[in-house]
mmCIF file with all atom_site columns, C-alpha atoms in Angstrom:
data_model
loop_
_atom_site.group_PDB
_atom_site.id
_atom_site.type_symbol
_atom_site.label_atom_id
_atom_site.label_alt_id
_atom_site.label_comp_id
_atom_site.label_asym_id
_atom_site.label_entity_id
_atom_site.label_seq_id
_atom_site.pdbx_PDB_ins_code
_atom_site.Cartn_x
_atom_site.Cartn_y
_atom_site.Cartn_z
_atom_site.occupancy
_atom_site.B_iso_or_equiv
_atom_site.pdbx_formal_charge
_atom_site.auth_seq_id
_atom_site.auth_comp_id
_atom_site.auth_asym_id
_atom_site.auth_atom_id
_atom_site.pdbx_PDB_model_num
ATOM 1   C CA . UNK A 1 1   ? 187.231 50.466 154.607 1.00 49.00 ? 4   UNK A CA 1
ATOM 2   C CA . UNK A 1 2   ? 187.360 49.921 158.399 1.00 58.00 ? 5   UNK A CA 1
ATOM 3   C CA . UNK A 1 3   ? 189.270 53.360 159.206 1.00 82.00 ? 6   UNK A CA 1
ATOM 4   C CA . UNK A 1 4   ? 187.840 56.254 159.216 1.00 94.00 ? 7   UNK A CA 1
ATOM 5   C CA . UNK A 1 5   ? 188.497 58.673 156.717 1.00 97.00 ? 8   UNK A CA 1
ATOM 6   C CA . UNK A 1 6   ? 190.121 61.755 158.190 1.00 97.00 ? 9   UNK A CA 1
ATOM 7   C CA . UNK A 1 7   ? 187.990 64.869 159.612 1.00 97.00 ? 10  UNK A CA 1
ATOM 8   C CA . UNK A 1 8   ? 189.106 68.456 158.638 1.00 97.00 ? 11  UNK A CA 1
ATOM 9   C CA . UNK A 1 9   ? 186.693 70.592 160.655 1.00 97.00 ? 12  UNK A CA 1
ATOM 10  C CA . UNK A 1 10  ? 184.934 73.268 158.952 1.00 97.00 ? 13  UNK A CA 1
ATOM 11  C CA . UNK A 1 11  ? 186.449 72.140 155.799 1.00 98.00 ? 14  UNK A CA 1
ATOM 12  C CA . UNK A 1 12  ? 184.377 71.607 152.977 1.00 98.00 ? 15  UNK A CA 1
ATOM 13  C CA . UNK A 1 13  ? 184.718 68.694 150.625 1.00 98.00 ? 16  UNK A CA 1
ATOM 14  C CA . UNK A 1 14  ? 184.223 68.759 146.137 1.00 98.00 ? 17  UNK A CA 1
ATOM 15  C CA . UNK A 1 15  ? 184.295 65.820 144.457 1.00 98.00 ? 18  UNK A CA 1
ATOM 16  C CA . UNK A 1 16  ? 182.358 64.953 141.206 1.00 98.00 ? 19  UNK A CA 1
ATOM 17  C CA . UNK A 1 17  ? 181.107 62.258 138.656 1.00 98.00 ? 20  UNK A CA 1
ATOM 18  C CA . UNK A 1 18  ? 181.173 61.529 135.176 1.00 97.00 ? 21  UNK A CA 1
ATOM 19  C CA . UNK A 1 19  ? 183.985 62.506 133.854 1.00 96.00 ? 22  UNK A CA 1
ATOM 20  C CA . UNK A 1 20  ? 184.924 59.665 131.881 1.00 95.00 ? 23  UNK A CA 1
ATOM 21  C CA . UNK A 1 21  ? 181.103 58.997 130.660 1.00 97.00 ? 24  UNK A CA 1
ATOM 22  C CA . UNK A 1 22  ? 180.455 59.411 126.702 1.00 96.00 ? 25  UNK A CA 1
ATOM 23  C CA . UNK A 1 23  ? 177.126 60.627 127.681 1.00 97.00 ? 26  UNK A CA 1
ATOM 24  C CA . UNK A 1 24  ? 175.303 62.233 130.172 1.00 98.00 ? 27  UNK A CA 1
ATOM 25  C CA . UNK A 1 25  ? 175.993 65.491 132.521 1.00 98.00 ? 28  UNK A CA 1
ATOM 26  C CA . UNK A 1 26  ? 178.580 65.292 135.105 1.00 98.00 ? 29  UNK A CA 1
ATOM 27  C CA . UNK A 1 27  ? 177.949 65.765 138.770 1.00 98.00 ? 30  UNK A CA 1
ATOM 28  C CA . UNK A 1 28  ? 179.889 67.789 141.295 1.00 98.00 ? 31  UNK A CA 1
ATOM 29  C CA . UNK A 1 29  ? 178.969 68.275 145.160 1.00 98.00 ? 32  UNK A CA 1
ATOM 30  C CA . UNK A 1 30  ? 180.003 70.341 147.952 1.00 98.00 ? 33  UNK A CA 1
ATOM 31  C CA . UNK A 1 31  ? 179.779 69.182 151.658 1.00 98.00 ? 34  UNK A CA 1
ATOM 32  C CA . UNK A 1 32  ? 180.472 70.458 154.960 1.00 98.00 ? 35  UNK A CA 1
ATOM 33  C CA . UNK A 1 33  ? 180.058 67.392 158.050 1.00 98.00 ? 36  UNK A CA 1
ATOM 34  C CA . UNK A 1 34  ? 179.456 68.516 161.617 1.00 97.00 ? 37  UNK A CA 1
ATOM 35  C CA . UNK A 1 35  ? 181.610 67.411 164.351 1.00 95.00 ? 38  UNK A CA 1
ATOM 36  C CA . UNK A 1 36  ? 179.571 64.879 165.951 1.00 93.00 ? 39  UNK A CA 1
ATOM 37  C CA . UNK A 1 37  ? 178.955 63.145 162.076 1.00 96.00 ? 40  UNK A CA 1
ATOM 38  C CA . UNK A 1 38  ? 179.330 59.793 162.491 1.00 97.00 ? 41  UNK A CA 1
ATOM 39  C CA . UNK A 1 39  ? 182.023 58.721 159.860 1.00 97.00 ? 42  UNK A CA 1
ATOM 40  C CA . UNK A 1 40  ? 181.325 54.901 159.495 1.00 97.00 ? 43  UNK A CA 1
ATOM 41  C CA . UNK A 1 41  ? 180.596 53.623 155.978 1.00 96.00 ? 44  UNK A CA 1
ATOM 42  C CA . UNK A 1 42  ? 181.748 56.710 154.948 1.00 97.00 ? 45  UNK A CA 1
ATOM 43  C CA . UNK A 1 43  ? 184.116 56.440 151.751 1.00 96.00 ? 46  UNK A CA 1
ATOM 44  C CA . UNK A 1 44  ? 185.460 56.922 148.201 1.00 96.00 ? 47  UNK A CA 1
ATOM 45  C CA . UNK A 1 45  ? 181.491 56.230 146.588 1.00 96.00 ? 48  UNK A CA 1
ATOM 46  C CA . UNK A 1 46  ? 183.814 53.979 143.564 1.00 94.00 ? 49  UNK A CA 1
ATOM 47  C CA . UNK A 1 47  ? 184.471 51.344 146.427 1.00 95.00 ? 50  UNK A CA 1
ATOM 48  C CA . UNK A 1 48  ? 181.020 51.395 147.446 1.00 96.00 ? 51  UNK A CA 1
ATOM 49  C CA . UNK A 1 49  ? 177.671 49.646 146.376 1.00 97.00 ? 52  UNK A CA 1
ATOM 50  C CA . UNK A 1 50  ? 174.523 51.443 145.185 1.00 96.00 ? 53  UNK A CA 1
ATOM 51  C CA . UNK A 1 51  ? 172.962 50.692 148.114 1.00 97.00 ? 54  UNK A CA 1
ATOM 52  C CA . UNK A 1 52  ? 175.656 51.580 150.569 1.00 97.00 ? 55  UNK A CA 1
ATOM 53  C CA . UNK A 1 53  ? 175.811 54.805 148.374 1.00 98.00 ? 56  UNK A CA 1
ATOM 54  C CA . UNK A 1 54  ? 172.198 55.397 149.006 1.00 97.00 ? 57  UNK A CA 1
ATOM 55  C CA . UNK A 1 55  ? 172.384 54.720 152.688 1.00 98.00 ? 58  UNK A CA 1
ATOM 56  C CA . UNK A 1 56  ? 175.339 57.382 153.074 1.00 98.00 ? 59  UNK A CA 1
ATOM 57  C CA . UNK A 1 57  ? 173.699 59.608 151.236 1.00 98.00 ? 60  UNK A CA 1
ATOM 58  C CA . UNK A 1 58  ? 170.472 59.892 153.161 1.00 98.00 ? 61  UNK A CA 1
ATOM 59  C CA . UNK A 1 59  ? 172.559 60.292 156.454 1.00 98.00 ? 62  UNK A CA 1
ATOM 60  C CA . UNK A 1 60  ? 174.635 63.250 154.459 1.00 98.00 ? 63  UNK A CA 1
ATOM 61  C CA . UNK A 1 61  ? 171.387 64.881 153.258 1.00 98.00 ? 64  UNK A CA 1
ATOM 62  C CA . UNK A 1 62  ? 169.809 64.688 156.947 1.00 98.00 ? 65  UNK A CA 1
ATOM 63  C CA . UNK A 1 63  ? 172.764 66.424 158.646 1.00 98.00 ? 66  UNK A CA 1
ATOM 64  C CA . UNK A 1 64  ? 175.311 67.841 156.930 1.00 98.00 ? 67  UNK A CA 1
ATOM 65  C CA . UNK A 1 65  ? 175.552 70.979 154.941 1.00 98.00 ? 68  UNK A CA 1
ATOM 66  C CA . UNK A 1 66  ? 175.510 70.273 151.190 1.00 98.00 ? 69  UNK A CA 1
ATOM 67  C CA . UNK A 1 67  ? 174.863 71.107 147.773 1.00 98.00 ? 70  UNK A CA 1
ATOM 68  C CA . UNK A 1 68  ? 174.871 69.229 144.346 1.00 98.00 ? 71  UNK A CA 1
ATOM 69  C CA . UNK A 1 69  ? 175.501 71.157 141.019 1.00 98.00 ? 72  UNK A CA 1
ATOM 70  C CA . UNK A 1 70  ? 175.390 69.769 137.266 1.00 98.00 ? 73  UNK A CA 1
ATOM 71  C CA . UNK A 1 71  ? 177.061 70.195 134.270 1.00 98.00 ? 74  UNK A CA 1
ATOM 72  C CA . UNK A 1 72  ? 174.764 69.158 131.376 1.00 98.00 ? 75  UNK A CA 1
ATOM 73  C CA . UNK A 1 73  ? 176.138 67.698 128.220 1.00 97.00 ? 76  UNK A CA 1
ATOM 74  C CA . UNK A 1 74  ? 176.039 71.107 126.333 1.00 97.00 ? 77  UNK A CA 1
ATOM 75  C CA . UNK A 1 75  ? 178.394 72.733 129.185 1.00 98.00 ? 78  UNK A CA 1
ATOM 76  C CA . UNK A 1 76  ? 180.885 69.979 128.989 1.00 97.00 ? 79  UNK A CA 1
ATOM 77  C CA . UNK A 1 77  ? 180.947 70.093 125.028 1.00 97.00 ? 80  UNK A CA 1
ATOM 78  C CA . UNK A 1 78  ? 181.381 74.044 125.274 1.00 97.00 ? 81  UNK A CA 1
ATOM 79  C CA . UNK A 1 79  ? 183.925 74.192 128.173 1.00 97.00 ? 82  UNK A CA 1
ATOM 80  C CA . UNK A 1 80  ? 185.392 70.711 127.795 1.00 97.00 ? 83  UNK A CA 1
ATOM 81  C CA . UNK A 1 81  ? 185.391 67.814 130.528 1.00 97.00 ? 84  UNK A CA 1
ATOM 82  C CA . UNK A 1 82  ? 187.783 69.092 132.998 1.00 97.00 ? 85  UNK A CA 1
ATOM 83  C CA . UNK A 1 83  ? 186.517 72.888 133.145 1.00 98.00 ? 86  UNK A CA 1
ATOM 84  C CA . UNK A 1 84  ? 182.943 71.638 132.977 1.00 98.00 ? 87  UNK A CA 1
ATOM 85  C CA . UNK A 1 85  ? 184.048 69.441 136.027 1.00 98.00 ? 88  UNK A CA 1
ATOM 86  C CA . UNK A 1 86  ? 185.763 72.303 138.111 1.00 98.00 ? 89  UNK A CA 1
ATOM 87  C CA . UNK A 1 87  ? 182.687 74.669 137.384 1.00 98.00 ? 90  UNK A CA 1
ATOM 88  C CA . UNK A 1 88  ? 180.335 72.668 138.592 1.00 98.00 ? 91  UNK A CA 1
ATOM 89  C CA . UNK A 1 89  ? 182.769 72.060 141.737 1.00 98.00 ? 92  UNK A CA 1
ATOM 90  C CA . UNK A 1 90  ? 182.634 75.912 141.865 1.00 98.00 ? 93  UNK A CA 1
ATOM 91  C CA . UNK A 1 91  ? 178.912 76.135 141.893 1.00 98.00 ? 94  UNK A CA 1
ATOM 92  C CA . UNK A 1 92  ? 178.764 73.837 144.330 1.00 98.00 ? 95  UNK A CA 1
ATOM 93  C CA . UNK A 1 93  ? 180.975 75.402 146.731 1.00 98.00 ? 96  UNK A CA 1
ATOM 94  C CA . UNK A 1 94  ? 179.524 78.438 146.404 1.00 98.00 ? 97  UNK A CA 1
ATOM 95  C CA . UNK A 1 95  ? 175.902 77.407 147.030 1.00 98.00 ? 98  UNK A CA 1
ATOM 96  C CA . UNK A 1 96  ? 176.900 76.027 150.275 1.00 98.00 ? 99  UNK A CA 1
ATOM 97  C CA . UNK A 1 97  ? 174.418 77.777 153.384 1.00 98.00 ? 100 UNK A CA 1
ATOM 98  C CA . UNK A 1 98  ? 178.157 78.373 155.428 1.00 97.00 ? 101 UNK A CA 1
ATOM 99  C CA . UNK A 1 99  ? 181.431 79.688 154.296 1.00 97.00 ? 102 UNK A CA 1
ATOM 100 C CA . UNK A 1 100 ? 183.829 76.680 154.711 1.00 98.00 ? 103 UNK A CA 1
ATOM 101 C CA . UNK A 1 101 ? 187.152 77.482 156.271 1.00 98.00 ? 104 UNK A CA 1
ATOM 102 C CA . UNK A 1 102 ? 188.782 75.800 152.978 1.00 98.00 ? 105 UNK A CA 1
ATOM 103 C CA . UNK A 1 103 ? 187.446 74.038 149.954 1.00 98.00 ? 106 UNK A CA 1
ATOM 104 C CA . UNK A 1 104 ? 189.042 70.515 149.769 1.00 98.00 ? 107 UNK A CA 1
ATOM 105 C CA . UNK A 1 105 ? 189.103 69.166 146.074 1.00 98.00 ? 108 UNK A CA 1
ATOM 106 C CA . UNK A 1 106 ? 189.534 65.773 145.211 1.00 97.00 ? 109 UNK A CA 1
ATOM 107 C CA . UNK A 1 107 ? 192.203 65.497 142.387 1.00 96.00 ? 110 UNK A CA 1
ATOM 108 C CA . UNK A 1 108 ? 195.323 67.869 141.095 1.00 97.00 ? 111 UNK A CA 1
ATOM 109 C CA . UNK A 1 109 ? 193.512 71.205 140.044 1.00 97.00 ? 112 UNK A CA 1
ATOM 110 C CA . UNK A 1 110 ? 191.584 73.997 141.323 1.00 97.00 ? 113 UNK A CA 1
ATOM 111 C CA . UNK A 1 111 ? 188.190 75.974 140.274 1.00 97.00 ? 114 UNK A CA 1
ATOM 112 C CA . UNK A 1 112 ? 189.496 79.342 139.441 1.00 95.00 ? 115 UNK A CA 1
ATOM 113 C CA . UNK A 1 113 ? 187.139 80.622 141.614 1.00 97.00 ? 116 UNK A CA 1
ATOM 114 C CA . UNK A 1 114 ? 185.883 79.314 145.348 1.00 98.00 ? 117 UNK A CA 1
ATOM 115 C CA . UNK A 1 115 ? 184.210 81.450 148.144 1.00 97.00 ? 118 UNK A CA 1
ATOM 116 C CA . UNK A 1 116 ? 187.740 80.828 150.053 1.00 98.00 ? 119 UNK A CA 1
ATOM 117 C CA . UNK A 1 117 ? 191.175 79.494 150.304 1.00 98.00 ? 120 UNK A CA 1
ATOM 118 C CA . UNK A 1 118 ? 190.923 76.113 148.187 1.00 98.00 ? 121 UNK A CA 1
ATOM 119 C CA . UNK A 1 119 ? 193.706 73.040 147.970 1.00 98.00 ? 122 UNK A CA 1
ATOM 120 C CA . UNK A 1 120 ? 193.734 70.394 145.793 1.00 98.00 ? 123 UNK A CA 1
ATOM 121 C CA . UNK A 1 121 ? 194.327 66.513 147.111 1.00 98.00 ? 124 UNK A CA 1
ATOM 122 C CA . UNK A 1 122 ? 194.847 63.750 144.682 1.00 97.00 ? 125 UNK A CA 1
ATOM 123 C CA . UNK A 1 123 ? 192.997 60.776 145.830 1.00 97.00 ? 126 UNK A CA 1
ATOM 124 C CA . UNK A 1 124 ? 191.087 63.007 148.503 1.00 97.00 ? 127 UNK A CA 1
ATOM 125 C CA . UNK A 1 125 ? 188.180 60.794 148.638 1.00 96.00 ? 128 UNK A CA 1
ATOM 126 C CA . UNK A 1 126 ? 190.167 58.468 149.791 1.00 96.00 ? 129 UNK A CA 1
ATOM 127 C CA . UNK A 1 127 ? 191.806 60.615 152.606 1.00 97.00 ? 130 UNK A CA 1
ATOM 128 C CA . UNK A 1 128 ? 188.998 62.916 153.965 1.00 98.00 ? 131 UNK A CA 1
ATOM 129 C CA . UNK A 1 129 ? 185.473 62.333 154.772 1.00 98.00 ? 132 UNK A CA 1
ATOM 130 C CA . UNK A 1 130 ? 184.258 65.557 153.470 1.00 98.00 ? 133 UNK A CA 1
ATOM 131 C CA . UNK A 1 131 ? 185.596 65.133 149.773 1.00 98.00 ? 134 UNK A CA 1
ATOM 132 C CA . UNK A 1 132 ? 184.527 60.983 150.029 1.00 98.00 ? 135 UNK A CA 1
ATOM 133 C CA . UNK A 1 133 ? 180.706 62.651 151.042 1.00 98.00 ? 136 UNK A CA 1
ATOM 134 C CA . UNK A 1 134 ? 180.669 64.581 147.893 1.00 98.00 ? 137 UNK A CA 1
ATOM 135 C CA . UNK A 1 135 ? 181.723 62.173 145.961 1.00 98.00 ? 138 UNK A CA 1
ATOM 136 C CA . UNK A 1 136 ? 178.891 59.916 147.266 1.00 98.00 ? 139 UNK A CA 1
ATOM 137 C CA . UNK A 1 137 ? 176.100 62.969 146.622 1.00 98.00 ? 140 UNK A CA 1
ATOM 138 C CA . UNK A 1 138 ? 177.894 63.505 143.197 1.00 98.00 ? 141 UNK A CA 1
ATOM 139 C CA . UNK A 1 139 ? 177.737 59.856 142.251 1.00 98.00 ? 142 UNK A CA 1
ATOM 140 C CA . UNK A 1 140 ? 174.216 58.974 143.522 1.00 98.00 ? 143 UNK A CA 1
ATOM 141 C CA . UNK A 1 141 ? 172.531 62.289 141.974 1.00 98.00 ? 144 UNK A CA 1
ATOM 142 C CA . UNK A 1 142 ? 174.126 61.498 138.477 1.00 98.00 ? 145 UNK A CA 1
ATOM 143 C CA . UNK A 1 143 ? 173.320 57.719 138.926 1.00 98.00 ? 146 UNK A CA 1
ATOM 144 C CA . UNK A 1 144 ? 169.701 59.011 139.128 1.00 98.00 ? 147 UNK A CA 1
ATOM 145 C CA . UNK A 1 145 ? 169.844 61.174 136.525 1.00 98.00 ? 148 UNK A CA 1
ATOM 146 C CA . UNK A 1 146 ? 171.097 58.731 133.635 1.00 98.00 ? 149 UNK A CA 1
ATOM 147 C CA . UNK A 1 147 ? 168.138 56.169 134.839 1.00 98.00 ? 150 UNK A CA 1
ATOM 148 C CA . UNK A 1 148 ? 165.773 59.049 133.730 1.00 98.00 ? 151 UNK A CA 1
ATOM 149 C CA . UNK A 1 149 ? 167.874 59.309 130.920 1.00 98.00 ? 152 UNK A CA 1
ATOM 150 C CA . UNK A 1 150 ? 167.240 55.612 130.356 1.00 98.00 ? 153 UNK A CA 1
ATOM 151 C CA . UNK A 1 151 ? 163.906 55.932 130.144 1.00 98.00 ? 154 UNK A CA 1
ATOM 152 C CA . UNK A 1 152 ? 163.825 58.809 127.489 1.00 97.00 ? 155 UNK A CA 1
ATOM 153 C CA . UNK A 1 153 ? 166.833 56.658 125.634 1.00 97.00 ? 156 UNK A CA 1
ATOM 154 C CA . UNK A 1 154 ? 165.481 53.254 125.901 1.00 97.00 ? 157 UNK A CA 1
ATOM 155 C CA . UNK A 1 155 ? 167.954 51.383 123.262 1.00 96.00 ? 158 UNK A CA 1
ATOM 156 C CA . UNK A 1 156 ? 171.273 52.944 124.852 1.00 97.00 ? 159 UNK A CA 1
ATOM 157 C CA . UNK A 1 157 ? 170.858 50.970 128.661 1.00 96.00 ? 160 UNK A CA 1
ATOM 158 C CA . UNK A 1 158 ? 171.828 54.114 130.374 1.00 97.00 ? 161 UNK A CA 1
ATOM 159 C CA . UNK A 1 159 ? 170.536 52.308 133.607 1.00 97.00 ? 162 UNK A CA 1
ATOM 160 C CA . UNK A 1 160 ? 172.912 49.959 133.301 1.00 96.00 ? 163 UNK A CA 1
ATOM 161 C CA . UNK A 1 161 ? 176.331 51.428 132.412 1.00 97.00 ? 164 UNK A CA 1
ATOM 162 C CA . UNK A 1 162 ? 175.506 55.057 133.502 1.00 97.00 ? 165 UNK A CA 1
ATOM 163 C CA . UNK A 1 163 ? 177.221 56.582 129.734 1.00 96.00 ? 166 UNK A CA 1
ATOM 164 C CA . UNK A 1 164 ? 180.507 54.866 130.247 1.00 97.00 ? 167 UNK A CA 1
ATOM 165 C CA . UNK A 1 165 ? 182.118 53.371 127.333 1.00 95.00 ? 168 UNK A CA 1
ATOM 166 C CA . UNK A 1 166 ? 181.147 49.470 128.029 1.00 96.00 ? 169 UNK A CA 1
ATOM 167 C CA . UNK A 1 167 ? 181.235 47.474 124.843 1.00 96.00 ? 170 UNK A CA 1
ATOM 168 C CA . UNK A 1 168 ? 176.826 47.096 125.500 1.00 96.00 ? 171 UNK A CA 1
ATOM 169 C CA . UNK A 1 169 ? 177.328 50.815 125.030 1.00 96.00 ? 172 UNK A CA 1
ATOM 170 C CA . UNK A 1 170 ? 179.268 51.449 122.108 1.00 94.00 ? 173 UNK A CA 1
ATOM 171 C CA . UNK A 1 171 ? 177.686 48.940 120.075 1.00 95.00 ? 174 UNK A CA 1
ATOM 172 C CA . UNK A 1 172 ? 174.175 50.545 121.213 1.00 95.00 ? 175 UNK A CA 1
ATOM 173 C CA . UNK A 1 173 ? 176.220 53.718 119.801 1.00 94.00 ? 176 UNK A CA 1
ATOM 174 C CA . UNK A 1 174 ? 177.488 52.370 116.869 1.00 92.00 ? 177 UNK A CA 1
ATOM 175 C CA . UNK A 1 175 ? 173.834 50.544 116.312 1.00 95.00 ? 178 UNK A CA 1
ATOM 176 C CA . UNK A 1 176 ? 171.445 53.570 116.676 1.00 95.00 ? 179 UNK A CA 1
ATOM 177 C CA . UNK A 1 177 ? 173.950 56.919 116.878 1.00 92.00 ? 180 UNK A CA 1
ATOM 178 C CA . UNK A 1 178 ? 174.564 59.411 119.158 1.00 95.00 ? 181 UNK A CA 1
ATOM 179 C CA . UNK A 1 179 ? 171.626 60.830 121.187 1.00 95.00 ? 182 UNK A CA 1
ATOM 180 C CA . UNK A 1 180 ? 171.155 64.029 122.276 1.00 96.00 ? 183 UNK A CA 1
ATOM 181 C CA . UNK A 1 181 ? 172.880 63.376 125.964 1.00 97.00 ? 184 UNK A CA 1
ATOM 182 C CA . UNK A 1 182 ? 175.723 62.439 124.335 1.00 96.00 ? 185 UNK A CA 1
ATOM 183 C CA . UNK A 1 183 ? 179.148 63.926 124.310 1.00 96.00 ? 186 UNK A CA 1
ATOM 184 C CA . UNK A 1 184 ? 179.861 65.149 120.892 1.00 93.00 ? 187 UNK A CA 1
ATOM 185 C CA . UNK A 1 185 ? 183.550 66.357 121.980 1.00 92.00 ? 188 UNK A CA 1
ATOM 186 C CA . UNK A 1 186 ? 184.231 62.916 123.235 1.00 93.00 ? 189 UNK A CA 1
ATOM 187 C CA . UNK A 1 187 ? 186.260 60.680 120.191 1.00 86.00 ? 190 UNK A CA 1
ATOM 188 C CA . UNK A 1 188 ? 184.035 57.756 120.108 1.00 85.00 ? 191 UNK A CA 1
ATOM 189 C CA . UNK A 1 189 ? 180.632 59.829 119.476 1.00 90.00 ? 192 UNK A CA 1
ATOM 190 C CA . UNK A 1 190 ? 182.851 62.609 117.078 1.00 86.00 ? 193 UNK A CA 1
ATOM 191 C CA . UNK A 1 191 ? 184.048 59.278 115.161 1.00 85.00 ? 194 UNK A CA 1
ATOM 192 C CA . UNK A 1 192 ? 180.153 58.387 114.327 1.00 80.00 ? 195 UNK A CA 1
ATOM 193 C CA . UNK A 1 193 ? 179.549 61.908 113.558 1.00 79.00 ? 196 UNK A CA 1
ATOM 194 C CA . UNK A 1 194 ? 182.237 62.394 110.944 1.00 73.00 ? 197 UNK A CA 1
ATOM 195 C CA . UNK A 1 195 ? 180.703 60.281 108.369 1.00 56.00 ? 198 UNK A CA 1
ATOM 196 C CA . UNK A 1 196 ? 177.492 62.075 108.103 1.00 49.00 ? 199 UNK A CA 1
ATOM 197 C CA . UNK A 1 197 ? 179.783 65.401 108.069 1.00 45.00 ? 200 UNK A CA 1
ATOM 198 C CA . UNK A 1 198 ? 181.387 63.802 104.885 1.00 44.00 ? 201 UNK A CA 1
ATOM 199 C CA . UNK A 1 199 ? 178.256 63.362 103.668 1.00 46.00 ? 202 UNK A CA 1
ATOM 200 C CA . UNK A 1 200 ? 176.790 67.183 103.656 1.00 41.00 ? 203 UNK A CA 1
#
């Protein structure tokens, strides 16, 4: 974490979170960092803490050029996971108040559609600063978002385990049922569904 992740000028970055969640919306963001950024502490937002996160992503907010899209739980059951994940990504990049001179994704595919010439790099948010940003906007946004969720789904402990599959959270699941954030495409929540199917 002492290096500095790589700068691609005029580059944007597109990273997201929540894809692996059994509940909750997933999170993409799009960022373009000035010259002059100052690239310390900046990183993949997995290897991070919650408060590092937070500290990045005020300095982000306050000088780069950014924007944060969502995927809510309906869009991801409709499209599935990985095309919910790249449309956001594709939102994102679009929304963006410059035209990047190329979209950097984080991971091995590519929105079908981007406002220019777009490349995918697996484990990008570990190489360049401008996907590891995104992925720090992406995570701390959704973060945010399932500790509202927490409080409108009090027995599930979104707070704690942000949707993913932790055994606290499946036996919450398997306790109470699905809720309405949660991914009815996704096996574990379609297993507890089936039953009541039968039952029709």
């Amino acid at each position: 974490m002492n290096a500095l992740l790589e700068h691609y000028p005029n580059a944007a970055g597109a990273d997201e979170a929540g894809r692996g969640p059994l509940a909750g919306p997933v999170v993409a963001a799009a960022v373009i960092l000035p010259d002059r950024f100052d690239r310390t502490g900046i990183a993949d937002s997995k290897i991070l803490t919650a408060k590092a996160r937070e500290e990045q992503e005020e300095r982000i907010k306050a000088e780069a050029i950014w924007a944060v899209e969502v995927a809510w739980t309906d869009e991801v059951d409709r499209l599935n996971i990985l095309h919910a994940s790249l449309e956001a990504m594709s939102r994102a990049a679009f929304r963006l108040s410059m035209m990047p001179c190329i979209v950097l994704i984080d991971g091995n595919k590519l929105p079908k559609k981007l406002p220019c010439e777009g490349k995918a790099v697996i484990g990008g948010d570990g190489k360049y600063a401008c996907i590891a940003a995104a992925s720090i906007l992406a995570k701390t946004e959704r973060d945010r978002i399932m500790t509202q969720y927490a409080v409108e789904f009090p027995d599930y402990g979104f707070d704690k385990h942000f949707g993913y599959a932790t055994p606290e959270h499946r036996k919450a699941l398997a306790e109470h049922g699905p809720c309405a954030i949660h991914r009815r495409t996704f096996a574990p929540v379609q297993e507890l569904l089936q039953p009541s199917l039968l039952d029709v």
